Coordinates of C-alpha atoms and ligand atoms in Angstrom, one line a residue:
X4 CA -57.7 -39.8 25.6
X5 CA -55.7 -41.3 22.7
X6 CA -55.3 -45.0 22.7
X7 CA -51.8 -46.2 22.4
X8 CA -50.7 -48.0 19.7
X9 CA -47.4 -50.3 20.9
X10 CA -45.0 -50.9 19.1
X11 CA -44.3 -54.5 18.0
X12 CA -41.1 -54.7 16.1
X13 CA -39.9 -58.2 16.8
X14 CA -36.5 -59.4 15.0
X15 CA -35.7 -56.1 14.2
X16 CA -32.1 -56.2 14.5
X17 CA -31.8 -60.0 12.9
X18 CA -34.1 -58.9 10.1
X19 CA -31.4 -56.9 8.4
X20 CA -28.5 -59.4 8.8
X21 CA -27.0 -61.7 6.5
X22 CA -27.1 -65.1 8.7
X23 CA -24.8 -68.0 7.2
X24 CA -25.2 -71.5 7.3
X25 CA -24.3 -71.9 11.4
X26 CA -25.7 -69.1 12.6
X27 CA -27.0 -69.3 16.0
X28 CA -30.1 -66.7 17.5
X29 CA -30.4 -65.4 20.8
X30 CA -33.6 -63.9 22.1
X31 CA -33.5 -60.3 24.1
X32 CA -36.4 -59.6 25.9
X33 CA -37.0 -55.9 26.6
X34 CA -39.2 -54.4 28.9
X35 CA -39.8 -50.9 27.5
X36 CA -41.0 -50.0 23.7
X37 CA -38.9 -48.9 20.8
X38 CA -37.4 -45.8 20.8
X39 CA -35.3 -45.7 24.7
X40 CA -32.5 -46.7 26.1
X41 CA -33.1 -49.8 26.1
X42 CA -33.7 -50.5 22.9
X43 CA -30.5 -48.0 21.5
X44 CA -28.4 -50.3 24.0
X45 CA -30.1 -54.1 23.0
X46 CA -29.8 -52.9 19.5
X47 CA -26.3 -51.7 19.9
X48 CA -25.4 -54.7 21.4
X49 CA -26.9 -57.1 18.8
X50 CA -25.1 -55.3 16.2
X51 CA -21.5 -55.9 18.4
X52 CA -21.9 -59.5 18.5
X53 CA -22.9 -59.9 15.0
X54 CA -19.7 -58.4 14.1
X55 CA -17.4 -59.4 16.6
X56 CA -19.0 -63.0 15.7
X57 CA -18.6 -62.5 11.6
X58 CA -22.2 -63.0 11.3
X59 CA -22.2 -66.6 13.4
X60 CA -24.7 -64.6 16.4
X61 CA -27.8 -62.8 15.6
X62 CA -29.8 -61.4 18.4
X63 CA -33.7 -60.9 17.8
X64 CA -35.2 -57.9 20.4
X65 CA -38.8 -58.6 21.6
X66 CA -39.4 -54.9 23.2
X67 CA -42.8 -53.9 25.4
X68 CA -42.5 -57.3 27.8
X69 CA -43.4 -59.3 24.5
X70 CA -41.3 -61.9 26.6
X71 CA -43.4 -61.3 29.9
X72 CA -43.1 -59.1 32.7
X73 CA -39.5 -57.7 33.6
X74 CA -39.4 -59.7 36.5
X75 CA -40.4 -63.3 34.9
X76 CA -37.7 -62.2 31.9
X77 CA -35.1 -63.0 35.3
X78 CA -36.7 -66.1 36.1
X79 CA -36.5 -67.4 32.6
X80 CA -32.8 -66.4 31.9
X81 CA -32.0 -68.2 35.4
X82 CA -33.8 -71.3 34.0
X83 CA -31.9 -71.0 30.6
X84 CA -35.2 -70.4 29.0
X85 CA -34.4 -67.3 27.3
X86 CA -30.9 -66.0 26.5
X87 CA -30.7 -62.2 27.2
X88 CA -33.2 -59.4 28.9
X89 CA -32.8 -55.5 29.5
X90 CA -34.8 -54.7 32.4
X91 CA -34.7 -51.9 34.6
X92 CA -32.4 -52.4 38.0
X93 CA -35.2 -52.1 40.4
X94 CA -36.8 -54.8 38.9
X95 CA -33.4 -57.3 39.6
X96 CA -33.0 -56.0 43.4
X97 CA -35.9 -58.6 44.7
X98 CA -33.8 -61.5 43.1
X99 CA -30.1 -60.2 44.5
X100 CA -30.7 -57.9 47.0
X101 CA -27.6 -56.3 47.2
X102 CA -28.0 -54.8 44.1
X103 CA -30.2 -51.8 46.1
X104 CA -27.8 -50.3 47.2
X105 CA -28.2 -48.7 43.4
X106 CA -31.7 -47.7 44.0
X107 CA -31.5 -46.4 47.6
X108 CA -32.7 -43.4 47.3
X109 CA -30.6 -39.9 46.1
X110 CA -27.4 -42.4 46.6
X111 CA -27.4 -41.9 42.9
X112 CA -27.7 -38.1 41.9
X113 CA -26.6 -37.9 38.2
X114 CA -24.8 -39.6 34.9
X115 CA -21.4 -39.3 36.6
X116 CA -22.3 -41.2 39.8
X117 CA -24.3 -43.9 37.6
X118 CA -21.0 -44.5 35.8
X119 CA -19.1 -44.2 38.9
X120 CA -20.8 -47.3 40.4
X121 CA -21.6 -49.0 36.9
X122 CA -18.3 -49.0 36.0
X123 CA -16.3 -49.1 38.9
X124 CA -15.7 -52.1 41.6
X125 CA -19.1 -51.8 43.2
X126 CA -20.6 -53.0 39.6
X127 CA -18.8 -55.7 39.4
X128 CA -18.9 -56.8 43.0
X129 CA -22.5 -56.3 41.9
X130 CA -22.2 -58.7 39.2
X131 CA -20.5 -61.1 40.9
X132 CA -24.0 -61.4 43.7
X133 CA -26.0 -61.3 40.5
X134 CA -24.6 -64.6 38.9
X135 CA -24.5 -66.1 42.5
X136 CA -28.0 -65.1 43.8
X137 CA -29.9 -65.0 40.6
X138 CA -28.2 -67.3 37.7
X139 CA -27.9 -63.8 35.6
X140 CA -25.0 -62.2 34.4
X141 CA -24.8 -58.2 33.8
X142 CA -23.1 -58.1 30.4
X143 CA -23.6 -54.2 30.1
X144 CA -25.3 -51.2 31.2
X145 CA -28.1 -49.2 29.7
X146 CA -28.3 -45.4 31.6
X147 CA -31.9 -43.8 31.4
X148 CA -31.4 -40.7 33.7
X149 CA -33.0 -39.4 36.5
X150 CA -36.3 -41.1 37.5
X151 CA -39.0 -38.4 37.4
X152 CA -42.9 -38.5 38.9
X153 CA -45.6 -37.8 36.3
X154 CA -49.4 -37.8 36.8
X155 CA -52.3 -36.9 35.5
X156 CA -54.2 -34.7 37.7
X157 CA -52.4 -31.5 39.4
X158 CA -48.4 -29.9 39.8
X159 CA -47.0 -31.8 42.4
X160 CA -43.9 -30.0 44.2
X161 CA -43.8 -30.9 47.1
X162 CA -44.8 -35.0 49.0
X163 CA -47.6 -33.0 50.6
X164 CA -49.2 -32.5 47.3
X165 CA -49.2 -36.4 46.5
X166 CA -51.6 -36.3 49.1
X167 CA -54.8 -38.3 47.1
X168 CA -53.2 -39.5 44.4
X169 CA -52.5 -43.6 44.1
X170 CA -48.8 -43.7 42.6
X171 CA -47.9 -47.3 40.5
X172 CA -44.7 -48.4 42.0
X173 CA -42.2 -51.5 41.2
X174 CA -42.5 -54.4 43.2
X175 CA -39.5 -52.9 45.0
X176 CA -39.8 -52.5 48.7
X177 CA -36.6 -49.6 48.8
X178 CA -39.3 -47.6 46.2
X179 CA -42.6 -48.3 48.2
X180 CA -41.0 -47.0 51.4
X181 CA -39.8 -44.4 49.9
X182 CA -43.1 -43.0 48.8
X183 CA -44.3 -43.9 52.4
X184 CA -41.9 -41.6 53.8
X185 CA -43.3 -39.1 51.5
X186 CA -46.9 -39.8 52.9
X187 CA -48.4 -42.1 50.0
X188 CA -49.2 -46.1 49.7
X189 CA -47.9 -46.6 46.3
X190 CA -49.7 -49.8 44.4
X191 CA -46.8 -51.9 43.5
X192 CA -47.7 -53.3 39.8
X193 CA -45.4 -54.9 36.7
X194 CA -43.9 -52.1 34.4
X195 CA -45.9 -54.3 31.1
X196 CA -49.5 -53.0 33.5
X197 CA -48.6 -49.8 34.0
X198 CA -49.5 -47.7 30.8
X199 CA -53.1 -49.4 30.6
X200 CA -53.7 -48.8 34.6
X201 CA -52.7 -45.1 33.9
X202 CA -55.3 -44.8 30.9
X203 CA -58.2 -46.2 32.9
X204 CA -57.1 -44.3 36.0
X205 CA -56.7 -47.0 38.4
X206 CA -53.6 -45.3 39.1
X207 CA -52.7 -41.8 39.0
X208 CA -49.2 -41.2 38.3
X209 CA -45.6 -43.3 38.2
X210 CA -42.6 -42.5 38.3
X211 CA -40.1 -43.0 35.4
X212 CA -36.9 -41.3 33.3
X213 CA -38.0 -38.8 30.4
X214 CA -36.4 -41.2 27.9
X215 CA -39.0 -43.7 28.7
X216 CA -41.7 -41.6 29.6
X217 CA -41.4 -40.7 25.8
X218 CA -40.7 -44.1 24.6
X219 CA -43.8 -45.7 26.3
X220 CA -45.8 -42.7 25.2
X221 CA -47.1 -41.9 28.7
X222 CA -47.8 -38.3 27.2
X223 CA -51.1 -40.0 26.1
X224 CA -52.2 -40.2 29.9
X225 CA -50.1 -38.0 32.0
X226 CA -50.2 -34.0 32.0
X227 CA -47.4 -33.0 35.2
X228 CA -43.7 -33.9 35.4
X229 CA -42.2 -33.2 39.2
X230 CA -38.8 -32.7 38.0
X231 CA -37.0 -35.3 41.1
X232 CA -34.5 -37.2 40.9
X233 CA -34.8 -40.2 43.7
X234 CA -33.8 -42.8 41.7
X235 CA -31.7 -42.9 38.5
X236 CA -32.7 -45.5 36.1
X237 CA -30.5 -48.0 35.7
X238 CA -31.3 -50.7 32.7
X239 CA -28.6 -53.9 32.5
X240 CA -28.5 -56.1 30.0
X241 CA -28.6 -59.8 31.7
X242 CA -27.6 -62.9 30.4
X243 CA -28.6 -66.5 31.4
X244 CA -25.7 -67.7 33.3
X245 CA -26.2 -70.9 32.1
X246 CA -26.1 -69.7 28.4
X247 CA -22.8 -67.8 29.1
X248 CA -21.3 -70.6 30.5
X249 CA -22.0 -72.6 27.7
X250 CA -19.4 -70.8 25.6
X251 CA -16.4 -71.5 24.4
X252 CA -14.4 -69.0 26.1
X253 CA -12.9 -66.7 23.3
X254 CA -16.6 -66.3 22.6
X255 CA -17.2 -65.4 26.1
X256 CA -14.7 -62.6 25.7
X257 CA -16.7 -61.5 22.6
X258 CA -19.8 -61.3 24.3
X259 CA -17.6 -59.6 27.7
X260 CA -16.6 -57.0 24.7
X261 CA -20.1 -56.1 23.3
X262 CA -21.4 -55.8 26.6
X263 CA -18.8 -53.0 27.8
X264 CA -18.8 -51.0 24.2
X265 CA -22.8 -51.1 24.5
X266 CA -22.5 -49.8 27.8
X267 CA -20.4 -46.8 26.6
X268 CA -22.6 -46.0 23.9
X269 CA -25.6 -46.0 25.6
X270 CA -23.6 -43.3 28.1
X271 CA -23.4 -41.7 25.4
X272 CA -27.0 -42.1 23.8
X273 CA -28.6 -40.2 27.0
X274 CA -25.8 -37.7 27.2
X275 CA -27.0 -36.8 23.9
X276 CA -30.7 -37.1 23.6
X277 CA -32.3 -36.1 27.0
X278 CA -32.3 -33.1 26.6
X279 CA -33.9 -33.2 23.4
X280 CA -36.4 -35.5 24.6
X281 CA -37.7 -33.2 27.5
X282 CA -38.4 -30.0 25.3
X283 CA -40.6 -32.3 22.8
X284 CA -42.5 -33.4 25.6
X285 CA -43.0 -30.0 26.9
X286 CA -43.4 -28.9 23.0
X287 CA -45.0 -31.2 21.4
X288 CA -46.8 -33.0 23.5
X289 CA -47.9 -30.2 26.3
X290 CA -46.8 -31.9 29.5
X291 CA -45.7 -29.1 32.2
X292 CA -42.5 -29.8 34.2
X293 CA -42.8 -28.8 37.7
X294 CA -39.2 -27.9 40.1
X295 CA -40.1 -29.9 43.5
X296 CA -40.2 -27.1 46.4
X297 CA -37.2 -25.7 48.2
X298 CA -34.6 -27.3 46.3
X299 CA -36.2 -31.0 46.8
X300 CA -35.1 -31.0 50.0
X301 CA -37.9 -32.2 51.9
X302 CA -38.3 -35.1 49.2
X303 CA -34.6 -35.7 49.8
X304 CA -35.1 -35.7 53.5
X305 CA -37.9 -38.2 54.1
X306 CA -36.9 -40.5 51.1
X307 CA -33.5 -40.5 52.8
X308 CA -34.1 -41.8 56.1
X309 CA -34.9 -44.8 55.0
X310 CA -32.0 -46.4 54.4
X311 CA -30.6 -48.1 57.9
X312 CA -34.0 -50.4 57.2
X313 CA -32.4 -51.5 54.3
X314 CA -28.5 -51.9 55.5
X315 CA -28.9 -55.8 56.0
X316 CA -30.7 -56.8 52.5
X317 CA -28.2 -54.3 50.8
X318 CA -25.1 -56.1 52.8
X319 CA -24.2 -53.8 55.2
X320 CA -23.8 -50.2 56.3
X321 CA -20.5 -50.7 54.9
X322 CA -21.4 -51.1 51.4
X323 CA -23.6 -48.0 51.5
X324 CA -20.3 -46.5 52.7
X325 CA -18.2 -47.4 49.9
X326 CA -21.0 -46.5 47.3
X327 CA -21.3 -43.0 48.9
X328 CA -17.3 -42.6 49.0
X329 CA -16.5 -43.7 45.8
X330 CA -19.3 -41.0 45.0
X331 CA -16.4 -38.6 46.8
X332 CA -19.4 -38.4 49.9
X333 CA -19.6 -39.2 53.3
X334 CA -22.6 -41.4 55.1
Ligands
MLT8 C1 -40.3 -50.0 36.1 O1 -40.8 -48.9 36.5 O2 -40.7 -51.1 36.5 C2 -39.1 -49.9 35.2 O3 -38.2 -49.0 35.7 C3 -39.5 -49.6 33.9 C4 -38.4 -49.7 32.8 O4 -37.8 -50.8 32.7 O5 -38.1 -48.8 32.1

């Protein structure tokens, strides 16, 4: 198998800017390599502030965890010790709980819905138990599409075919139970392990959106794609409460502003290029894309009924409810 070469382009968004005599630099750690979501919304966002700030705020991107794991990135914006990370959502619910109710399984079933609770009240109540629970902000919203399961050794359509295989999960106990209910004990493992535990094959498979399955080259070790769609991939953009409240507050507003026209864009980005993305990994890079059996029903089914175990950590039945009827569903 090929080895992977990572990308390491640090500063490159500052690199290209004119800085004057008071510029100020803010760090943004980011979890995944060049070439995702993440990146096209960090680097969006860099450019906002730079403008919006007439060159007085640069933002350097450290992408592939340079900064550490996705999880320590939290703990060190909570402690003021680094100024902004994009990280995936899953990897936020173990500091705010709450926040699960986005990665309960098929609550989310598409773009629309992701905006839908991005955008709507349930984000920012959402933001609101962020800042309380885990000194971090949500500035703005990266969207990476439906979270698919690769692997590298058969088609997988339906959880009975998982049977065998060890599956590298997020340290998030909504995602391990869910692959329990599909009959597997996931190994929970940081997103900046995952690519090297797939080369040496002490796991088989993960479960990620195309966009980053590209980004992070995992065609180099994977060969199937089951085409699901439990969780969608949600990637904020946090910033060290401390930090933000450290502003003067016109510049608060700036920062408010870049957040919400990076979140639009990136809407935008995956609108645009997923489609794109999947063919050339079909095309270029021979993975095969398998449909899950009988509509994904069964994977639907099991995953599903494990949510009353997480009503209390989310907050409630209730807020399931609202999620699922601002969705234009019933519970
Ligand atoms: C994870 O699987 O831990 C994350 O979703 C990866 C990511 O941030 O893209």
């Amino acid at each position: 198998m090929k080895k992977m070469m990572l990308p390491v382009a640090v500063a490159a968004v500052s690199a290209v800017m004119s800085q004057s005599a008071f510029a100020e630099t803010w760090r943004m750690a980011l979890g995944d390599a060049q070439g995702g979501t993440q990146y096209a919304m960090g680097e969006k966002f860099a450019q906002l502030i730079h403008e919006k700030t007439d060159g007085q705020v640069n933002v350097d991107l450290f992408p592939n965890g340079q900064l550490g794991s996705e999880q320590d990135t939290v703990s060190s914006a909570s402690m003021d010790m680094l100024d902004l990370s994009v990280l995936a959502i899953n990897n936020i619910t173990p500091f705010s709980p709450t926040v699960g109710v986005l990665t309960l399984p098929y609550v989310i079933t598409g773009h629309e819905d992701a905006k839908v609770l991005t955008q709507g009240e349930i984000g920012e109540e959402l933001t609101e138990n962020t800042i309380r629970d885990a000194g971090v902000r949500i500035l703005s919203w990266a969207y990476s599409g439906c979270r698919v399961l690769s692997n590298s050794s058969k088609p997988v359509a339906s959880p009975e075919d998982l049977r065998g295989l060890t599956i590298r999960v997020p340290r998030n106990e909504i995602m391990i139970a869910s692959y329990q209910e599909w009959g597997v004990n996931p190994l929970p493992m940081a997103w900046s392990e995952t690519f090297t535990a797939l080369q040496q094959g002490v796991v088989d498979g993960q479960d990620n959106p195309y966009i980053t399955i590209n980004a992070m080259k995992f065609y180099e070790v994977q060969d199937y794609i089951t085409d699901i769609c439990y969780v969608f991939s949600l990637e904020p953009l946090i910033m060290s409460e401390s930090k933000f409240q450290s502003l003067s507050p016109d510049m608060q507003e700036l920062v408010l502003e870049a957040g919400r026209e990076a979140t639009a864009y990136s809407y935008d980005y995956l609108l645009d290029s997923e489609e794109a993305i999947k063919q050339t990994l079909v095309e270029e890079h021979g993975m095969q894309i398998i449909e899950p059996a009988n509509g994904e029903q069964e994977w639907i089914d099991r995953a599903t009924s494990i949510w009353p175990r997480f009503y209390d950590s989310i907050g409630g039945e209730e807020r399931l409810e609202a999620a699922l009827q601002a969705l234009g569903r019933d519970l």
